[in-house]
N, CA, C and O of each residue as an XYZ file, in Angstrom:
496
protein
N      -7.672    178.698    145.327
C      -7.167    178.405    146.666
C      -7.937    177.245    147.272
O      -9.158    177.111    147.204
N      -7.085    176.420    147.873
C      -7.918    174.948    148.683
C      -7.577    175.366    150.012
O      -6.426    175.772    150.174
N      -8.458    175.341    151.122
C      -7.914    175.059    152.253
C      -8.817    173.605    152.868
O      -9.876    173.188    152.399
N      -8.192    173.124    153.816
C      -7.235    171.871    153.953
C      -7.988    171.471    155.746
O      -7.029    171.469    156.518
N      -8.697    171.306    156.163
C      -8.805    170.890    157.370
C      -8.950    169.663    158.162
O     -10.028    169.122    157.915
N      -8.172    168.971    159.116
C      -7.709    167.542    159.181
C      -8.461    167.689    160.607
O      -8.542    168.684    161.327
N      -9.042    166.253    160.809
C      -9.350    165.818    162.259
C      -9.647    164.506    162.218
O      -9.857    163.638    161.372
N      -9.590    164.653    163.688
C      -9.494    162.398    163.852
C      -8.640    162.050    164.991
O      -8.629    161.034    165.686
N      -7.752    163.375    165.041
C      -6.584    163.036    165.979
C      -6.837    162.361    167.465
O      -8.034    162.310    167.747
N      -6.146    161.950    168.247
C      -6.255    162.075    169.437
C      -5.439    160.983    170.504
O      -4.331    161.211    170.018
N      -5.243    160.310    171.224
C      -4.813    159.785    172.274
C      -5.368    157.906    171.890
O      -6.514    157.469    171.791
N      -4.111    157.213    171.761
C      -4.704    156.118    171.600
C      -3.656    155.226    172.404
O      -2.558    155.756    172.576
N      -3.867    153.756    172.995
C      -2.771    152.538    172.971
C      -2.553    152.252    171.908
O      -3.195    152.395    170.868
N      -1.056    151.569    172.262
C      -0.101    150.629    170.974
C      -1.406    149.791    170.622
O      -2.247    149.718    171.518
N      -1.689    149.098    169.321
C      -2.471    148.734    168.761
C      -3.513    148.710    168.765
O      -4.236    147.718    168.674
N      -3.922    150.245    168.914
C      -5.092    150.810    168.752
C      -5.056    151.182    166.924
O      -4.138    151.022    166.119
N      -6.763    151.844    166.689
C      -6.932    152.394    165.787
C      -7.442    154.037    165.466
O      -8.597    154.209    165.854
N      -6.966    154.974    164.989
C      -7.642    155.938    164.754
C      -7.826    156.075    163.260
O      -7.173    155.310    162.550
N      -8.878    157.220    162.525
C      -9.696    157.343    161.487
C      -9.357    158.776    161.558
O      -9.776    159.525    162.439
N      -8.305    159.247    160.252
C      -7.996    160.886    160.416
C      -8.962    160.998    158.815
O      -9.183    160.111    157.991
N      -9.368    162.403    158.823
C     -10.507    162.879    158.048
C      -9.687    164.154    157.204
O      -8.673    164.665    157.679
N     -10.048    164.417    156.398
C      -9.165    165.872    155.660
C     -10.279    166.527    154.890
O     -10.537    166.074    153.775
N     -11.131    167.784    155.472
C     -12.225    168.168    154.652
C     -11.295    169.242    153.447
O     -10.203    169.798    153.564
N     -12.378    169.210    152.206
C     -11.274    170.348    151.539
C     -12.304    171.416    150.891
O     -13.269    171.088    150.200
N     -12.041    172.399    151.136
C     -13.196    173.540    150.381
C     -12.335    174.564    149.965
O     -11.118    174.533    150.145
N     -13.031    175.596    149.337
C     -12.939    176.714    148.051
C     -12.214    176.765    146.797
O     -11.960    177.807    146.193
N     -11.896    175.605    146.434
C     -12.217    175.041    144.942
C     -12.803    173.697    144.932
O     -12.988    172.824    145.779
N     -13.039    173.841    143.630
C     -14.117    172.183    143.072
C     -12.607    171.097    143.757
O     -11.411    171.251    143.509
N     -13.096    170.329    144.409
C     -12.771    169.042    145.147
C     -12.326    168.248    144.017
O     -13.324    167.535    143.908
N     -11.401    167.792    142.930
C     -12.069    166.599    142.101
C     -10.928    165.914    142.105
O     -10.074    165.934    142.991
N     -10.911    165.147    140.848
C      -9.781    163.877    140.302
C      -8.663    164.839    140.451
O      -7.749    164.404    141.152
N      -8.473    166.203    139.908
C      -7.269    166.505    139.290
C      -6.485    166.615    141.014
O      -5.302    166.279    140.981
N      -6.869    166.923    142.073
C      -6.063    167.204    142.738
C      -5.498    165.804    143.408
O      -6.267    164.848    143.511
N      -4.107    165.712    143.869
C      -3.545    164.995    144.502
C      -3.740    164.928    146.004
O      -4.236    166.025    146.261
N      -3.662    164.464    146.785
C      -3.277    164.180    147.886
C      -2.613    163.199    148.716
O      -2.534    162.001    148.444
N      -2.021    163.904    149.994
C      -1.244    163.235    150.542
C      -1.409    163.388    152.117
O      -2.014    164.368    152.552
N      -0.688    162.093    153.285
C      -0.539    162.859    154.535
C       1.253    162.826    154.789
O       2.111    162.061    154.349
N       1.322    163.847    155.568
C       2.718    163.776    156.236
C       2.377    163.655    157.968
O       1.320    163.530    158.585
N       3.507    163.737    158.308
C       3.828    163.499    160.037
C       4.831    164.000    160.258
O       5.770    163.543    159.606
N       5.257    165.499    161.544
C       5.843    165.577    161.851
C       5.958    165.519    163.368
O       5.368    166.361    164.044
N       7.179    163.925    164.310
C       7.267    164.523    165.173
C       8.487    165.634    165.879
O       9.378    166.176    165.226
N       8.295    165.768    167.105
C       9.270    166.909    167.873
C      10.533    166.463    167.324
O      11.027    165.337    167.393
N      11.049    167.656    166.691
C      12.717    167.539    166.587
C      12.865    167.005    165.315
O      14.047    166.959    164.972
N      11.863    166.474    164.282
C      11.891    165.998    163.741
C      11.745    166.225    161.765
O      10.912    167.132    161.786
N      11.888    166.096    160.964
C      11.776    166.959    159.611
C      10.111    165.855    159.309
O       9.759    164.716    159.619
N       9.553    166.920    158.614
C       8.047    165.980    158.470
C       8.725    165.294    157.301
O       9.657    165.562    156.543
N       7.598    163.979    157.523
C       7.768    162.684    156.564
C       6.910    162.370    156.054
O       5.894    162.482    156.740
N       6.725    161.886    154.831
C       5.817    161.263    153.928
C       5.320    160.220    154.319
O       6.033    159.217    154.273
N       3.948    160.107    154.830
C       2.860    158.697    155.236
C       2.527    158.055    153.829
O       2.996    157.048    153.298
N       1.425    159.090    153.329
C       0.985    157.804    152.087
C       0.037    159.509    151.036
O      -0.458    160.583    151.378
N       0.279    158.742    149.690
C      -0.372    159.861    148.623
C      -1.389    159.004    148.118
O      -1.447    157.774    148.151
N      -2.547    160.221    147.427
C      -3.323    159.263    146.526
C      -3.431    160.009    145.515
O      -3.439    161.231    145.658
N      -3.532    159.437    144.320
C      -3.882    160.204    143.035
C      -5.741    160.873    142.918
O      -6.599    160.959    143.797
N      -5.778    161.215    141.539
C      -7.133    161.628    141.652
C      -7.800    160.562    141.716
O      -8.776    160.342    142.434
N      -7.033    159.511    140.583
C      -7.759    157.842    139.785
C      -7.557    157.270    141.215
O      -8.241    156.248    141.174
N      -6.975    157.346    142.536
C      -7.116    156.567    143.539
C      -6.036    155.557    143.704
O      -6.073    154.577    144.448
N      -4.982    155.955    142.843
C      -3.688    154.982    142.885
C      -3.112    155.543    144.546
O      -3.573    156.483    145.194
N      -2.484    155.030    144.756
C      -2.086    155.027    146.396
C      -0.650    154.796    146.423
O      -0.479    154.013    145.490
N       0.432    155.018    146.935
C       1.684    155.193    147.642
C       1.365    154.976    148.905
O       0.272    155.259    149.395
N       2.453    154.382    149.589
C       2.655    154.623    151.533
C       4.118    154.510    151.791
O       4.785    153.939    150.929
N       4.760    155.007    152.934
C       5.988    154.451    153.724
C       6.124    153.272    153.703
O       5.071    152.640    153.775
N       7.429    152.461    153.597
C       7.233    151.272    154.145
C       6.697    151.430    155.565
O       5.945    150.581    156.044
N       7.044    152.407    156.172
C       6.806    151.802    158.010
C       5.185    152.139    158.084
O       4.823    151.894    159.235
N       4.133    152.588    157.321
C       3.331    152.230    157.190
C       2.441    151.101    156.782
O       1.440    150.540    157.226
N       3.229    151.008    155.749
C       2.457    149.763    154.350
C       1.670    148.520    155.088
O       2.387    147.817    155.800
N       0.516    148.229    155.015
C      -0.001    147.240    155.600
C      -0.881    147.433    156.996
O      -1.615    146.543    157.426
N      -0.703    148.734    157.652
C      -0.982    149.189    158.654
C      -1.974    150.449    158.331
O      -2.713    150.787    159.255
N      -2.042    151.058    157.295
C      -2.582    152.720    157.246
C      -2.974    152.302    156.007
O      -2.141    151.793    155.258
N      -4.623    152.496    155.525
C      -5.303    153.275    154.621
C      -5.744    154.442    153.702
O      -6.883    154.892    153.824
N      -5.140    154.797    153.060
C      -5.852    156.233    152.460
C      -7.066    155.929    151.503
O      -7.120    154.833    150.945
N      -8.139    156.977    151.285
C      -8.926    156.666    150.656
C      -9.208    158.446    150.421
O      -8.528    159.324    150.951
N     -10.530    158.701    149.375
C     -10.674    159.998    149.064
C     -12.057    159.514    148.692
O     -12.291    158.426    148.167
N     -12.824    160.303    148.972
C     -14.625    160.731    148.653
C     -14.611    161.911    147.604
O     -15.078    162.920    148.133
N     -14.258    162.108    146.385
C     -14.819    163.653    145.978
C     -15.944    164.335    145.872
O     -16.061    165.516    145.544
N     -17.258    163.136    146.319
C     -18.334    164.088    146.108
C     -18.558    164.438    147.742
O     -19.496    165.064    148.235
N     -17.785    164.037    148.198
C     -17.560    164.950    150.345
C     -16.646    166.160    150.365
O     -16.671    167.077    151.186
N     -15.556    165.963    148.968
C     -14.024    166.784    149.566
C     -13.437    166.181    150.755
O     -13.003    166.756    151.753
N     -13.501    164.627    150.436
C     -12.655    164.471    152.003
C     -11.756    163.764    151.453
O     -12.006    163.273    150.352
N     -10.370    163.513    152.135
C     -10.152    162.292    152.204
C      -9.328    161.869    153.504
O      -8.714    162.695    154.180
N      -9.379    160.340    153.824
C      -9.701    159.438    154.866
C      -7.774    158.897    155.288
O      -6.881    158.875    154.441
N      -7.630    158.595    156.511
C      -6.288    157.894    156.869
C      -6.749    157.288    158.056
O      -6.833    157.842    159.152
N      -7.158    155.676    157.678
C      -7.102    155.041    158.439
C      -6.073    154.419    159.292
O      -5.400    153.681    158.573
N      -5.713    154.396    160.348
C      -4.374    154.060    160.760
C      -5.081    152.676    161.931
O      -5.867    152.775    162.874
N      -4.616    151.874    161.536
C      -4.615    150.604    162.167
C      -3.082    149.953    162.798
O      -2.000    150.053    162.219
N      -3.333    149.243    164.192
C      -2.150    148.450    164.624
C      -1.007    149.798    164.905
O       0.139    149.762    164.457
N      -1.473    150.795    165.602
C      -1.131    152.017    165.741
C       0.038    151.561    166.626
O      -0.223    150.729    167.495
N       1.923    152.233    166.443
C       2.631    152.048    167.468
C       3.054    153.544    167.726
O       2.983    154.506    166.960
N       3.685    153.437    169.502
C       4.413    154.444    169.642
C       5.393    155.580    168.533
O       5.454    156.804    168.647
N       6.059    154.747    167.523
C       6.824    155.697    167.146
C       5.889    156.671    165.567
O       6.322    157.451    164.718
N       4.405    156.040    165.854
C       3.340    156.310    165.193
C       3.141    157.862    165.680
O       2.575    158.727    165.011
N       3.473    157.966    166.427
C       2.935    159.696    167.468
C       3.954    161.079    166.804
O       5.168    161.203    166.971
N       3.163    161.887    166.135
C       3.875    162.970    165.200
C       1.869    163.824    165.107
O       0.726    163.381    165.223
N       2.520    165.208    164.835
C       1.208    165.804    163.966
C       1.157    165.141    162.988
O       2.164    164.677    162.453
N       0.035    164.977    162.589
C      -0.604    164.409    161.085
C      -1.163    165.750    160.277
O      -2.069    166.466    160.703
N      -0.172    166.028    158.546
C      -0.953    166.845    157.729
C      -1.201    166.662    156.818
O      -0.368    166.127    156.087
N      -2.549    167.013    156.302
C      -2.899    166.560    154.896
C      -2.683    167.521    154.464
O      -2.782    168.601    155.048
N      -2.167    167.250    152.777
C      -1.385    168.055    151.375
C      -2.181    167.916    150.301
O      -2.371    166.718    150.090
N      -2.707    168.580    149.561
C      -2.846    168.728    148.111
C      -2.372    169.858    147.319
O      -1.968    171.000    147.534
N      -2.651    168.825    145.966
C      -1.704    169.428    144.857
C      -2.278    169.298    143.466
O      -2.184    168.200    142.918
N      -2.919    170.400    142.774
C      -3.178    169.577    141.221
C      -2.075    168.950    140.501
O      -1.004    169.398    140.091
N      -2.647    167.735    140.451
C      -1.895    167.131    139.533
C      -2.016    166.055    139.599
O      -2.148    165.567    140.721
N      -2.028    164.922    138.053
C      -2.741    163.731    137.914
C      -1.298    162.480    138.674
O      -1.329    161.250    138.620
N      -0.278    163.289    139.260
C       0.628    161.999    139.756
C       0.163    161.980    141.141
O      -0.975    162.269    141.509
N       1.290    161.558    141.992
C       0.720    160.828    142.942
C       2.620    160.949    143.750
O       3.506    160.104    143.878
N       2.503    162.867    144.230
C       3.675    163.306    144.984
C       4.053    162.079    146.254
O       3.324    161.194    146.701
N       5.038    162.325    146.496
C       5.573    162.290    148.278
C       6.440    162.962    148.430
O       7.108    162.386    149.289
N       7.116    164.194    148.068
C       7.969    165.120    149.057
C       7.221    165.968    149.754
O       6.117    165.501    149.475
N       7.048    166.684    150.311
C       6.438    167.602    150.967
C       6.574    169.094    150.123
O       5.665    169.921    150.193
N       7.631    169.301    149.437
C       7.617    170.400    148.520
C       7.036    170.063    146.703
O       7.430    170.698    145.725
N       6.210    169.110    146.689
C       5.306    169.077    145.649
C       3.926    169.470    145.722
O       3.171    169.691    144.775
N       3.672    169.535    146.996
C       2.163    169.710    147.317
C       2.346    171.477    147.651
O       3.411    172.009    147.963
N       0.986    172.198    147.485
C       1.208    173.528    147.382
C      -0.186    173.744    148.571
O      -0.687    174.864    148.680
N      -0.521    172.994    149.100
C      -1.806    173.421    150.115
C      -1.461    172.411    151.303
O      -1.030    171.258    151.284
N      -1.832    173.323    152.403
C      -1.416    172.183    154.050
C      -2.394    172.548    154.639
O      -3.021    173.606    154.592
N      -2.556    171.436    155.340
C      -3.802    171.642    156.663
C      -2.990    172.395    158.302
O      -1.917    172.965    158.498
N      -3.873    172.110    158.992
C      -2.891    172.777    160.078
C      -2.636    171.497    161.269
O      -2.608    171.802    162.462
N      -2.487    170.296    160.900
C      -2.468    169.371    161.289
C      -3.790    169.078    162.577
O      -4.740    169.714    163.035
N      -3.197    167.815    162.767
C      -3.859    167.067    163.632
C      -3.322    165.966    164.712
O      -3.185    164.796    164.352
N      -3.008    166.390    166.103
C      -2.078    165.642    166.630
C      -2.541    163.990    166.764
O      -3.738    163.710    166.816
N      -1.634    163.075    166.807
C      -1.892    161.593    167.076
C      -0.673    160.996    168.259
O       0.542    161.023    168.068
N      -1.320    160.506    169.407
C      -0.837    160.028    170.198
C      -1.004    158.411    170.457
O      -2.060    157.787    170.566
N       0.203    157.966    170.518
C      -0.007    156.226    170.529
C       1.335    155.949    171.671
O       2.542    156.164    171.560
N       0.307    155.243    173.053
C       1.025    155.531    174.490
C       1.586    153.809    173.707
O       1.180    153.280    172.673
N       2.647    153.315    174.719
C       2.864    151.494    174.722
C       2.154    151.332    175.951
O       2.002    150.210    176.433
């Protein structure tokens, strides 16, 4: 069992930056697991932000790409979502997903562990 805990969230302006964090404990942290973040806002079906493999290969949204970072530490169990050039339609909970496995998911029903999110607000 992994559980999954995300923070970083919070209240920002349009082209601001926030730094979301995903600690992971009660199994070994390593390469094999995948990860990912999603976003869901109100009314809305959650969506795929960006995955990383164990090797650190990376996926994103286009409406991310160029704007948001992922990165992973395994000797912390963390891994990192930098979100830069932050806009309004940027504002959804943020959750981090993992999953063993050496690919590198984006549906939301490939990943088998969720955090309990982390809200992100981006005023104009």
């Amino acid at each position: 069992q992994v559980q999954l805990v995300e923070s970083g969230g919070g209240s920002v302006q349009a082209g601001g930056s926030l730094r979301l964090s995903c600690a992971a404990s009660g199994r070994t942290f390593s390469s094999y697991y995948g990860m990912g973040w999603f976003r869901q806002a109100p009314g809305q079906e959650r969506e795929f932000v960006t995955s990383i493999s164990g090797s650190a290969y990376t996926l994103y949204a286009d409406s991310v790409k160029g704007r948001f970072t992922i990165s992973r530490d395994n000797a912390k169990n963390t891994v990192y979502l930098q979100m830069n050039s932050l806009k309004p339609e940027d504002t959804a909970v943020y959750y981090c997903a993992a999953v063993r496995t050496f690919s590198i998911p984006t549906t939301p029903q490939a990943f088998h562990y969720w955090g309990q999110g982390t809200q992100v607000t981006v005023s104009s």
